[in-house]
Coordinates of C-alpha atoms and ligand atoms in Angstrom, one line a residue:
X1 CA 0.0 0.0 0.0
X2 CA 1.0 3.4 -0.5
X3 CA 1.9 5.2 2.4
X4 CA -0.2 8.7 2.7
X5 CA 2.5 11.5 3.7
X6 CA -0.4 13.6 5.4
X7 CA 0.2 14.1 8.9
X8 CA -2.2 12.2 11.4
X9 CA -1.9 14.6 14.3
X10 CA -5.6 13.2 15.6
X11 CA -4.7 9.3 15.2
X12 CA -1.0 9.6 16.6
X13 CA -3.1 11.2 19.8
X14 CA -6.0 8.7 19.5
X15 CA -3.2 6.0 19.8
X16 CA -1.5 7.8 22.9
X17 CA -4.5 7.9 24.7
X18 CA -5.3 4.5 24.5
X19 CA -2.3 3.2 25.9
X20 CA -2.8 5.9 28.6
X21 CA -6.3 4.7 29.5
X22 CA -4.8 1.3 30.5
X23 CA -2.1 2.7 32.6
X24 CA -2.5 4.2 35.7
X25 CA -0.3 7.0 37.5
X26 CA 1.4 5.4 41.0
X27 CA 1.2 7.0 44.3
X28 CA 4.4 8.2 45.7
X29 CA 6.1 6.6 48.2
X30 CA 6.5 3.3 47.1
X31 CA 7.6 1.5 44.1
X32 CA 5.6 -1.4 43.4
X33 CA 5.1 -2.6 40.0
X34 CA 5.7 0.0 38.0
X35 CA 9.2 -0.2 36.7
X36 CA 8.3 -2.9 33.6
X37 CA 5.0 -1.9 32.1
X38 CA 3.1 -4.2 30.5
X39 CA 3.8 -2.6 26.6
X40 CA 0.1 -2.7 25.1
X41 CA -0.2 -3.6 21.5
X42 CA -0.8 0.1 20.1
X43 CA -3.9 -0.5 18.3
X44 CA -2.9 0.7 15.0
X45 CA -5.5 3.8 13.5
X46 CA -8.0 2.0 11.2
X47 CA -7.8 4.0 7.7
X48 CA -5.2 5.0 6.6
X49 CA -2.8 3.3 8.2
X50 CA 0.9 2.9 8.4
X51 CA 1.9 4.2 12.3
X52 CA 3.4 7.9 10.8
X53 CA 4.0 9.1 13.9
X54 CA 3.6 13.1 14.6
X55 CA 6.6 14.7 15.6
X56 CA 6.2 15.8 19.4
X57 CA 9.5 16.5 20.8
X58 CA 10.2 18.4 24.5
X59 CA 12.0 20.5 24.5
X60 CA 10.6 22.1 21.2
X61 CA 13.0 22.4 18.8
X62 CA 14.7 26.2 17.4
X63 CA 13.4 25.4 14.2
X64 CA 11.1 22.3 12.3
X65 CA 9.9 22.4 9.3
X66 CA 8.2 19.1 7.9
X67 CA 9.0 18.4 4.2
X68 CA 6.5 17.1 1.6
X69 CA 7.1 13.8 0.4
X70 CA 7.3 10.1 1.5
X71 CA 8.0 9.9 5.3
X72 CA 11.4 8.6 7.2
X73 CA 11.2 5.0 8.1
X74 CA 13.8 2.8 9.5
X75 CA 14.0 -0.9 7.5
X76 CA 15.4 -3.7 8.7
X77 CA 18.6 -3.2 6.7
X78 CA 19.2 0.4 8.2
X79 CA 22.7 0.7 9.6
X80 CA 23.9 3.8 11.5
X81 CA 27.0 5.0 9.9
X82 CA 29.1 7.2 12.0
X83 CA 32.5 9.0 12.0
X84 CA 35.9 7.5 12.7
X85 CA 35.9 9.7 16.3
X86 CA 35.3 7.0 19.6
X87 CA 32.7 9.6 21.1
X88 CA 30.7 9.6 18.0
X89 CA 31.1 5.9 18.0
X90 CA 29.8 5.5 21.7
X91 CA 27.1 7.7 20.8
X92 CA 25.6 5.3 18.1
X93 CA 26.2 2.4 20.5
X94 CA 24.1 3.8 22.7
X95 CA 21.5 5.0 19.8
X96 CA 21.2 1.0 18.6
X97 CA 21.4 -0.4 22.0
X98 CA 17.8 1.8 22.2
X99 CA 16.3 0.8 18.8
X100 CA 17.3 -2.9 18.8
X101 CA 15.2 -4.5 21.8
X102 CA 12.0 -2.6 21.0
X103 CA 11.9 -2.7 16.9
X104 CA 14.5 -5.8 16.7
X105 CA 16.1 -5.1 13.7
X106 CA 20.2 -5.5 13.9
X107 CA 20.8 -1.9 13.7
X108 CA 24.8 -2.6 12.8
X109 CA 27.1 0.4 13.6
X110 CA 29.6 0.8 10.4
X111 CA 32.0 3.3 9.2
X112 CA 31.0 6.4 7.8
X113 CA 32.0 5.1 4.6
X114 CA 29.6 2.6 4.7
X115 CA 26.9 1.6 2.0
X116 CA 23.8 2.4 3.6
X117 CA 21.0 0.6 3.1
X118 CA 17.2 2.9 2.9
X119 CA 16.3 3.9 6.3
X120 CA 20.0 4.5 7.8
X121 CA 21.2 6.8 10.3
X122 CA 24.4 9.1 9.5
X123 CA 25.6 10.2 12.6
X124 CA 28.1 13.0 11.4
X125 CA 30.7 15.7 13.5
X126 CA 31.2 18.7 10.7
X127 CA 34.3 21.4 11.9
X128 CA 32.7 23.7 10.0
X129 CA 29.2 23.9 11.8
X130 CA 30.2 25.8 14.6
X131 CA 27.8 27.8 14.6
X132 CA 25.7 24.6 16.4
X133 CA 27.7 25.7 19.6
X134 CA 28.3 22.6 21.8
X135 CA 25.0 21.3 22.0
X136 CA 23.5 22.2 19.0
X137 CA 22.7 19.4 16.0
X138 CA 20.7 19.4 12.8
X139 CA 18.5 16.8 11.7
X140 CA 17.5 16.1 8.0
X141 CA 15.0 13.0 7.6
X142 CA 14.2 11.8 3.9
X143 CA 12.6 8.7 2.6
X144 CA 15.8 7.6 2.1
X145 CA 17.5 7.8 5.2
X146 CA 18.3 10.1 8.2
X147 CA 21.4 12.4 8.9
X148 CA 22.3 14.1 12.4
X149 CA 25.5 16.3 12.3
X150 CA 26.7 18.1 14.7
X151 CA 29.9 20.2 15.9
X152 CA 30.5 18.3 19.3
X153 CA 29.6 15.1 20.0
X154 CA 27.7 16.8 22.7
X155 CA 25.1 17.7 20.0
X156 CA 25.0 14.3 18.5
X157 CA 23.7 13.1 21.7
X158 CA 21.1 16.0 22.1
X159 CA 19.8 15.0 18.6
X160 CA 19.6 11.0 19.4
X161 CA 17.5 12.2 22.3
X162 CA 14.9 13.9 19.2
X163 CA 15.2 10.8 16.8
X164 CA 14.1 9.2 19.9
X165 CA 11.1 11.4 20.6
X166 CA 10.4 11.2 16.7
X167 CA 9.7 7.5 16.9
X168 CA 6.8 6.0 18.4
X169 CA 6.4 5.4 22.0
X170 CA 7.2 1.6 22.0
X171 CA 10.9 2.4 20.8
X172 CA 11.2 2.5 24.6
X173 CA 10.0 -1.3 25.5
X174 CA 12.7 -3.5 26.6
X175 CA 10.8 -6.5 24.8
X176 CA 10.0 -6.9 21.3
X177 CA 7.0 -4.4 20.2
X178 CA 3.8 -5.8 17.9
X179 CA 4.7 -2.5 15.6
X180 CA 5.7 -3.1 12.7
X181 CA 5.9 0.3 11.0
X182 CA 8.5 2.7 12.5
X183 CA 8.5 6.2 10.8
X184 CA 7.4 9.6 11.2
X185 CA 7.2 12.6 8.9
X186 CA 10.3 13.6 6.3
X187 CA 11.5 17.0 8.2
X188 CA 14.6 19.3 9.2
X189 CA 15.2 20.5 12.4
X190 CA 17.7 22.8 13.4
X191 CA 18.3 22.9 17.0
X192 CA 20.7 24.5 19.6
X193 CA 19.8 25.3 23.7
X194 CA 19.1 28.5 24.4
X195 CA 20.9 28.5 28.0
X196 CA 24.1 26.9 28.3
X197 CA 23.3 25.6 31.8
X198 CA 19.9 23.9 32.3
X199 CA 20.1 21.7 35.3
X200 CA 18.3 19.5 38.0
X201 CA 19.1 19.7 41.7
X202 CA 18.8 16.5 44.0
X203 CA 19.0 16.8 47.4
X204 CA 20.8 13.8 48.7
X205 CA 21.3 14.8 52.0
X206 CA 17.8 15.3 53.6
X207 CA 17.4 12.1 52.4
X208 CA 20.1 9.8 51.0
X209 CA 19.2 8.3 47.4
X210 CA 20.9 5.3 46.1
X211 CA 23.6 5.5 43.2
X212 CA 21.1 3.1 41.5
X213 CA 18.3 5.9 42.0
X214 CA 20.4 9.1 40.7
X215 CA 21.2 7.1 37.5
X216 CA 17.8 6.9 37.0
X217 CA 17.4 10.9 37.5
X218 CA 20.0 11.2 35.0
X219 CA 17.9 9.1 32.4
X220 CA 15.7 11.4 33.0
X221 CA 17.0 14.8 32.3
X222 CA 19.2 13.2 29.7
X223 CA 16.0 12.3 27.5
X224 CA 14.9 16.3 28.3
X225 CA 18.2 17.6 26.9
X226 CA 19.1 18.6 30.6
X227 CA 23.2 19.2 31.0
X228 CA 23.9 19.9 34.7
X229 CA 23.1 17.3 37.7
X230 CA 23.4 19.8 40.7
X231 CA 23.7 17.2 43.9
X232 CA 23.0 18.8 47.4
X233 CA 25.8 16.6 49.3
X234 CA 25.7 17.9 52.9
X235 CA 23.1 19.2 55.3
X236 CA 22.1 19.8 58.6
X237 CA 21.4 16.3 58.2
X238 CA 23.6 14.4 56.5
X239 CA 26.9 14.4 55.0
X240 CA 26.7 12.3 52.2
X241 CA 29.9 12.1 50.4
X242 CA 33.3 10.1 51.7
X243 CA 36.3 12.6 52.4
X244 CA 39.7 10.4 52.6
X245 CA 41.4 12.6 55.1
X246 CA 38.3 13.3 57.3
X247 CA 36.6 10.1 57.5
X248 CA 34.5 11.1 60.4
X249 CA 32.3 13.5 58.4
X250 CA 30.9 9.9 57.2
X251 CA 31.2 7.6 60.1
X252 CA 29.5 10.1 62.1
X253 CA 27.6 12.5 59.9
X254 CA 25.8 10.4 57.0
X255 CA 24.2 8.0 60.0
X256 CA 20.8 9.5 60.0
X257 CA 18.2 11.6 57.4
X258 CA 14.8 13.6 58.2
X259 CA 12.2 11.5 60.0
X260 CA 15.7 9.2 61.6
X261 CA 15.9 6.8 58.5
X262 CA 19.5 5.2 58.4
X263 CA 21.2 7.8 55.9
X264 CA 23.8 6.7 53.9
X265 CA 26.9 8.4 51.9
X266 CA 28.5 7.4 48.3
X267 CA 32.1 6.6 48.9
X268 CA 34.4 8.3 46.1
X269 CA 34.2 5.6 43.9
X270 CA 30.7 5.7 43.9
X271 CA 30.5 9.3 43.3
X272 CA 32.8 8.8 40.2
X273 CA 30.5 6.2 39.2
X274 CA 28.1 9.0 39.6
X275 CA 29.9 11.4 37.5
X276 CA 30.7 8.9 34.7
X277 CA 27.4 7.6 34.4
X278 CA 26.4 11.2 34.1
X279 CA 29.4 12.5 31.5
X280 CA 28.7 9.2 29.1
X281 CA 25.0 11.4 28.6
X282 CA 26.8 15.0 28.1
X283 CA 25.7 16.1 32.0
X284 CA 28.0 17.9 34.4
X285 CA 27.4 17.2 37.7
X286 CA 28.1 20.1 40.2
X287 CA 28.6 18.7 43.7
X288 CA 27.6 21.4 46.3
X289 CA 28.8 21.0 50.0
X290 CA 26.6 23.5 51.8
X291 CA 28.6 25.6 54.4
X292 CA 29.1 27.7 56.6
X293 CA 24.9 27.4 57.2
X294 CA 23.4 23.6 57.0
X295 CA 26.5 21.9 58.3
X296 CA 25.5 20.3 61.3
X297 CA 26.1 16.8 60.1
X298 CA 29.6 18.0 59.9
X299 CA 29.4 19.6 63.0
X300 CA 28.8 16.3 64.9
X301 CA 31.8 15.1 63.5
X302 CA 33.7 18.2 64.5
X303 CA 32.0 19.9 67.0
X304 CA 34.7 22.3 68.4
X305 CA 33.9 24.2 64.7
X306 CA 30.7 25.0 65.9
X307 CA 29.6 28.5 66.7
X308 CA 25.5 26.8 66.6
X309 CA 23.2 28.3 68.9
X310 CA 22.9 25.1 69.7
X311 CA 24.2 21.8 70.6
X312 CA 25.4 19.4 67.9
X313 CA 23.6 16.4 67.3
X314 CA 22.1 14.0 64.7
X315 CA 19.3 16.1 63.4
X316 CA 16.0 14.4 61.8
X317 CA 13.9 17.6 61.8
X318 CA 13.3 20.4 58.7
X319 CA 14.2 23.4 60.3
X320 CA 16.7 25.5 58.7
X321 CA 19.2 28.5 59.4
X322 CA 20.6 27.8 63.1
X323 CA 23.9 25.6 62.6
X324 CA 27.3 27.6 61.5
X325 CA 31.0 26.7 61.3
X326 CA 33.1 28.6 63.4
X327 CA 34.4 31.1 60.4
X328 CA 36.7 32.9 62.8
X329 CA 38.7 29.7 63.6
X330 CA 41.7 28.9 61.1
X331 CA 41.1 25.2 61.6
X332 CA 37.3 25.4 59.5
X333 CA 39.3 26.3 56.7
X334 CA 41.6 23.4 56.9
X335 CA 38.5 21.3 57.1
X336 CA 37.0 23.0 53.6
X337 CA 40.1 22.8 52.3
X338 CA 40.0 19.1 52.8
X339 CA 36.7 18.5 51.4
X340 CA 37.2 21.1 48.5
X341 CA 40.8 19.6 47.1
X342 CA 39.3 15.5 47.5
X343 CA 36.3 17.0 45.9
X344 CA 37.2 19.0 42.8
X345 CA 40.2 15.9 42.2
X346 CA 37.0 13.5 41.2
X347 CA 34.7 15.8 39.4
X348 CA 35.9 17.1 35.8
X349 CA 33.3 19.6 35.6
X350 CA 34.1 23.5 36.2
X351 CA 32.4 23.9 38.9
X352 CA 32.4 23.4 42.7
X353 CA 28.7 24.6 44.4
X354 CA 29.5 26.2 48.0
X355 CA 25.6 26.5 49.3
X356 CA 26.1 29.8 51.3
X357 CA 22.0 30.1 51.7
X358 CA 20.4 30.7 55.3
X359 CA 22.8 31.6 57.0
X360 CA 21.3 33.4 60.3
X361 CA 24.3 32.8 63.4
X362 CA 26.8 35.4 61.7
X363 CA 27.4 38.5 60.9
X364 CA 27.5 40.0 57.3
X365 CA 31.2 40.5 57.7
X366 CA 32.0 37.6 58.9
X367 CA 29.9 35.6 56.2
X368 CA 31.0 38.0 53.3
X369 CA 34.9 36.8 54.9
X370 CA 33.7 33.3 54.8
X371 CA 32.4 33.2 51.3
X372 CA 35.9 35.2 49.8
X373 CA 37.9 32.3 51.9
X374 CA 36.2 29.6 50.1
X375 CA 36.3 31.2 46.9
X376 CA 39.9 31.3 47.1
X377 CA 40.2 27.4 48.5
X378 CA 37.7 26.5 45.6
X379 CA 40.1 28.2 42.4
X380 CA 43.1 27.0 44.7
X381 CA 41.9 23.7 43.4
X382 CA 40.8 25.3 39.6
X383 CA 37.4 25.2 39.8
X384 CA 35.1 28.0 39.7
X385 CA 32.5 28.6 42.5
X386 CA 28.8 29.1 42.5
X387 CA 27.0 29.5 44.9
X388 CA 22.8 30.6 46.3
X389 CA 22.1 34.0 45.8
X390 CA 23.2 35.0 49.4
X391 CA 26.8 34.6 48.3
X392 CA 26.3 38.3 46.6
X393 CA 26.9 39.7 49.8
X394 CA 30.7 39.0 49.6
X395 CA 33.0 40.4 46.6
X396 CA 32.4 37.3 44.0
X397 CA 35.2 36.9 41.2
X398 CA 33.5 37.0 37.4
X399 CA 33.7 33.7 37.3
X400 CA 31.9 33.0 39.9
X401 CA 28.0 32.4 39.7
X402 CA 25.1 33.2 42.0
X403 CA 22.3 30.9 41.8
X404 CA 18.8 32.9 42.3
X405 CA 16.2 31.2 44.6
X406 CA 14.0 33.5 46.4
X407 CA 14.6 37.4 45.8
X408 CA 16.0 39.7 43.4
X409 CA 18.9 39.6 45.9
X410 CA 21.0 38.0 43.3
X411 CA 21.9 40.8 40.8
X412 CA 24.1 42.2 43.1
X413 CA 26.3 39.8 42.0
X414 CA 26.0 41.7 38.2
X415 CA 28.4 44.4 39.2
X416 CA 31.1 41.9 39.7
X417 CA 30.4 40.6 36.2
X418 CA 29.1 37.2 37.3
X419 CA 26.2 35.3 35.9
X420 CA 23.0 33.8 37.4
X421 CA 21.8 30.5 37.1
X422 CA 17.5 31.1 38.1
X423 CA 15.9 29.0 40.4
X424 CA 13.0 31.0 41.6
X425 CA 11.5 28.8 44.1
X426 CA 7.4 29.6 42.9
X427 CA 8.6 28.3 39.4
X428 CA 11.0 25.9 39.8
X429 CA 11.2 24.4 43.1
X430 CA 10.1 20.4 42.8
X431 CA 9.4 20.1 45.9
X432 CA 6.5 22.5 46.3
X433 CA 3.3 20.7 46.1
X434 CA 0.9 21.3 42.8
X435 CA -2.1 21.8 44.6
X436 CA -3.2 21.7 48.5
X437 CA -3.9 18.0 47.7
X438 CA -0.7 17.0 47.0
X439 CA 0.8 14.4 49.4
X440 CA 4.4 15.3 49.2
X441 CA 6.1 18.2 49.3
X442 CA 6.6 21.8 50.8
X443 CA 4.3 24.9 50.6
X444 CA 6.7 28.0 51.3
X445 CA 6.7 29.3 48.0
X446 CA 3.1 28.4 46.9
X447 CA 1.7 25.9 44.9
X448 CA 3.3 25.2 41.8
X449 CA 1.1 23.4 38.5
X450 CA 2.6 22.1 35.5
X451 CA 1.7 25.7 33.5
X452 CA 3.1 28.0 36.7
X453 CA 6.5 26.0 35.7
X454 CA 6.0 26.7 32.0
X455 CA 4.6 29.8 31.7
X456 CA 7.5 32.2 33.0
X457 CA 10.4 34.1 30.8
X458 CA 14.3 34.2 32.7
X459 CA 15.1 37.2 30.7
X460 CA 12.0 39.3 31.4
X461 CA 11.6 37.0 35.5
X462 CA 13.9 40.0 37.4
X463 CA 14.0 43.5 36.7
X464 CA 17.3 44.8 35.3
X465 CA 18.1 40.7 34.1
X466 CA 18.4 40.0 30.9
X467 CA 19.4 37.3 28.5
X468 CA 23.0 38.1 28.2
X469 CA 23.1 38.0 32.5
X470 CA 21.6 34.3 32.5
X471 CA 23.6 31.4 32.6
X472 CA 20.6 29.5 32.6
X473 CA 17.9 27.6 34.5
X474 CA 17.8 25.0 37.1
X475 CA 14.8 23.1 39.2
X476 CA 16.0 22.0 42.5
X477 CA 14.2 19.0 44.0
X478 CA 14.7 19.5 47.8
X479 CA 14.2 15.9 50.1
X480 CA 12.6 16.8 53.4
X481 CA 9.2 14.9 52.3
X482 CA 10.7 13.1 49.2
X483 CA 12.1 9.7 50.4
X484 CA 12.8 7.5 47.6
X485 CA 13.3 7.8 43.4
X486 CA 9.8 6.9 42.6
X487 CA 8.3 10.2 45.1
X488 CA 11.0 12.2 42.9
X489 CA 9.6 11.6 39.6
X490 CA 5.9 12.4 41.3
X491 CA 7.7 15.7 42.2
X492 CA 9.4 15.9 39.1
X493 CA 7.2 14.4 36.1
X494 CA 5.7 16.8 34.5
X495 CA 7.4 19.8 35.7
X496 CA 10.9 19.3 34.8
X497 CA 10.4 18.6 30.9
X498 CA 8.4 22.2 31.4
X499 CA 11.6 23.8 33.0
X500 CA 13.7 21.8 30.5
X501 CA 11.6 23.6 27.9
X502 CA 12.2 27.3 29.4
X503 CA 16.3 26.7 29.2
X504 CA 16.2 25.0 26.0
X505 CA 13.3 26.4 23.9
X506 CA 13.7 30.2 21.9
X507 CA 11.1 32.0 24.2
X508 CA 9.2 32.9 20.9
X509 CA 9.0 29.2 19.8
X510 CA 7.0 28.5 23.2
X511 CA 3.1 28.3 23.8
X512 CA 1.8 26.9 27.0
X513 CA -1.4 25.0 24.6
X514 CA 1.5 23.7 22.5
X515 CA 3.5 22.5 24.7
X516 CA 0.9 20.5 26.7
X517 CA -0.3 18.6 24.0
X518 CA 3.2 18.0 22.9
X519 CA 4.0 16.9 26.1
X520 CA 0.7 14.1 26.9
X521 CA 2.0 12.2 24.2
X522 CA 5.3 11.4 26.6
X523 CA 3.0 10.2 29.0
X524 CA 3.0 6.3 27.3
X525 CA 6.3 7.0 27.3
X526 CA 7.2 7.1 30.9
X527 CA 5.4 4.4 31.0
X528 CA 7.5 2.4 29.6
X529 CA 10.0 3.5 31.2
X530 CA 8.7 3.0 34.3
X531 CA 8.8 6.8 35.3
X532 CA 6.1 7.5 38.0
X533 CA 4.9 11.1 38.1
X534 CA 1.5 13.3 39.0
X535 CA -1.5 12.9 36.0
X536 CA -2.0 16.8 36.2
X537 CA -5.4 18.0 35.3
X538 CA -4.0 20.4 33.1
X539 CA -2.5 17.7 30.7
X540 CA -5.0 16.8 28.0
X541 CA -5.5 13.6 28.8
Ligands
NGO601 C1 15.4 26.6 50.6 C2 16.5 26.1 51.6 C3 16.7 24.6 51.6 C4 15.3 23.9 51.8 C5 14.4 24.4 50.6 C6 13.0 23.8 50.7 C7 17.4 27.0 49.7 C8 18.4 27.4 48.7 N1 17.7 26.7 51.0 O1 16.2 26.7 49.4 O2 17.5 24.2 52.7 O3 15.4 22.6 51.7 O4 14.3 25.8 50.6 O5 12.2 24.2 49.7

């Protein structure tokens, strides 16, 4: 039969829904049978036919333009070709090791020079397309086969994430799918991020996740073209991260969590694990260790540092603000110095997070003195610091960045030439509740839906902020009520494919009606995938 090139916007849908119907949404909490989804035979549309699916991809891309003629489809014989370059190589590894179980052709990797067969992929690095920028990849799709080339391998990876999306759900079943038509439209899409840095915070101190767990955040934000895995790695609760020449902060300050669970740290090798896991998906993860506020976890280990109002001792409640560091006594900064040097020797990234928020025991001299001290300690070991908007109170170097969270505090930081990363806590905080019904989660900064995490502009959010200021977006997921991975994706799933849209996405490409019906037909998706999150009204289901 002839295959009709019209798009079937209404039976791609029709074919989403159905699958939806039969799945249901988990409760947080727990994680009971959720992770292998039963894959539903997709009933295919009855007239015309041929499962063309409708290109729905999150983040939306700069630019797509759908091209007439016969649509993309990938055969049997379809090879992906790639360049002689090992990255580019891994990165088609990873492409077939996602196509093969689900459509179960061979999906062979071969040289560039190979003879493709109809319905290859060409995955291609081109020196002269710089002006992709890093992450940035173009994507031409023709009856005959399919090209993705890119400057860095960085954006090879960013556009495997869109043939993903392009394909029908059931590319993500681990077991063979009843499909047997895998295409979708003939099209070009341009694509580069609009911010450089568009991350996700985990809070792995209030309470401790498992490496197992923050791999599965990562597969997360990698599929939304996320780049920055922000981990919160000390608190007033926890200290969550082994440091080689201070082995107490562990023995004694990753015993316990909120509510008095057993706590838990990664040792180094299981932060690296961490890191590479992260890196093989073009994600930098920024380890923060929060001081000289939030640090009584390390202050049981060390309590002569402590200037607290009160004693030291494991902690299991939520309050913030009251435990300090001593920042008068030379010996605290032998400690950071410890953690900062074993730290920034096993993480590659550029940057090393130094908390700094909520800080109430000091004065502002002596927390401005505290945050130069550790700015120094932190380029001592060539990273650049950033830190939460409060660091603006001290003389930040340009390279250093302020992360935004509650005020318009942070643009002092703009005379010292240093960026902003925005996390304003009524947009992007994941651990607010969406409505008063909402089991988990915090209410400080209001309610936040799926469109209240959408529907807001970084270069018009703070006056005298614009584009040019903005290193980019991030949604922190803070722990107090959030106790295991599936209660993160509830907190997370839908809202951070939103946020992912507001750091990616040109601001002009973006419309809240678009984007949510883009963004219901991922739901099968997670699915499969065994992502749990919160069936917001405001999804058309
Ligand atoms: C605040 C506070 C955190 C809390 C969080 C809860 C910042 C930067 N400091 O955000 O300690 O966990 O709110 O929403």
């Amino acid at each position: 039969m002839r295959r009709n090139d019209a798009l079937r916007t209404g039976l791609a849908f029709l074919a989403s829904v159905t699958l939806l119907a039969a799945c249901q949404s988990t409760t947080p909490g727990t994680r009971p049978t959720l992770p292998q989804p039963v894959p539903q035979p997709v009933p295919e549309p009855a007239l015309p036919q041929e499962g063309v699916t409708t290109p729905r991809i999150v983040p939306a891309p700069a630019s797509l333009v759908i091209a007439a003629g016969a649509p993309f489809e990938l055969t049997r014989a379809s090879v992906i070709a790639v360049d002689d370059n090992a990255e580019a190589r891994a990165i088609a590894e990873t492409l077939a090791e996602l196509l093969r179980p689900a459509i179960g052709f061979p999906f062979n990797v071969a040289g560039h020079g190979a003879d493709t067969a109809r319905g290859s992929i060409r995955l291609s690095l081109a020196a002269d397309r710089a002006t992709l920028g890093d992450e940035g990849y173009e994507l031409v799709a023709t009856s005959s086969n399919l090209r993705i080339t890119a400057y860095r391998p960085a954006g090879l990876f960013r556009g495997i994430q869109t043939l993903r999306q392009l394909l029908p759900t059931e590319v993500e079943s681990e077991i063979g799918s009843a499909r047997s038509v895998w295409a979708f439209p003939a099209l070009t899409i341009v694509d580069r991020p609009r911010f450089a840095w568009r991350g996700a915070m985990l809070d792995v101190a209030r309470h401790f996740f498992s490496v197992q767990e923050v791999k599965q955040y990562i597969d997360v934000l990698a599929l939304y073209k996320l780049n920055v895995l922000h981990l919160h790695l000390s608190d007033d609760q926890g200290w969550r991260i082994e440091i080689k020449s201070r082995p107490t902060l562990t023995s004694v300050g990753a015993v316990t969590q909120v509510g008095g669970g057993a706590g838990g740290f990664y040792t180094q090798q299981d932060y690296q694990e961490i890191v590479r896991y992260a890196q093989a998906r073009y994600i930098t993860v920024v380890p923060e260790i929060d001081m000289p506020g939030h640090t009584n976890a390390a202050l049981t280990a060390f309590p002569h540092l402590s200037c607290s109002t009160r004693p030291t001792a494991p902690f299991t409640g939520i309050q913030v603000g009251w435990s300090t560091f001593c920042v008068d006594k030379e010996e605290t900064y032998a400690l950071v110095d410890d953690v900062v040097r074993e730290i920034a020797a096993i993480t590659p990234g550029p940057y090393f997070h130094m908390g700094g928020d909520e800080v109430e025991a000091l004065t502002h001299a002596q927390y401005a003195g505290f945050v130069e001290r550790v700015q120094t300690i932190v380029h001592k070991y060539g990273k650049k610091m950033i830190g939460w908007e409060e660091i603006t109170k001290a003389r930040l170097a340009p390279t250093t960045v302020a992360q935004q969270w509650k005020s318009d505090s942070a643009t002092a930081a703009l005379k010292y030439g240093s960026k902003l990363v925005l996390s304003p806590a009524k947009k992007v905080y994941l651990d607010m509740k969406y409505t008063p019904g909402t089991e988990l989660g915090l209410t400080w900064a209001g309610h936040i839906e799926l469109r209240d995490a959408y529907e807001w502009d970084p270069a018009t959010y703070l006056s005298g902020v614009s584009e040019r200021h903005i290193l980019g977006v991030e949604a922190p997921l803070w722990s107090e009520t959030v106790r295991n991975i599936t209660a993160v994706e509830y907190m997370a799933m839908p809202r951070l494919p939103a946020i992912a849209e507001v750091g990616w996405s040109p601001q002009a490409q973006r419309r809240w009606e678009d984007f949510r019906s883009r963004l219901a037909a991922h739901v099968p998706r997670w699915h499969f995938l065994g992502i749990n999150y919160y069936r917001s009204p405001q999804l058309p289901w």
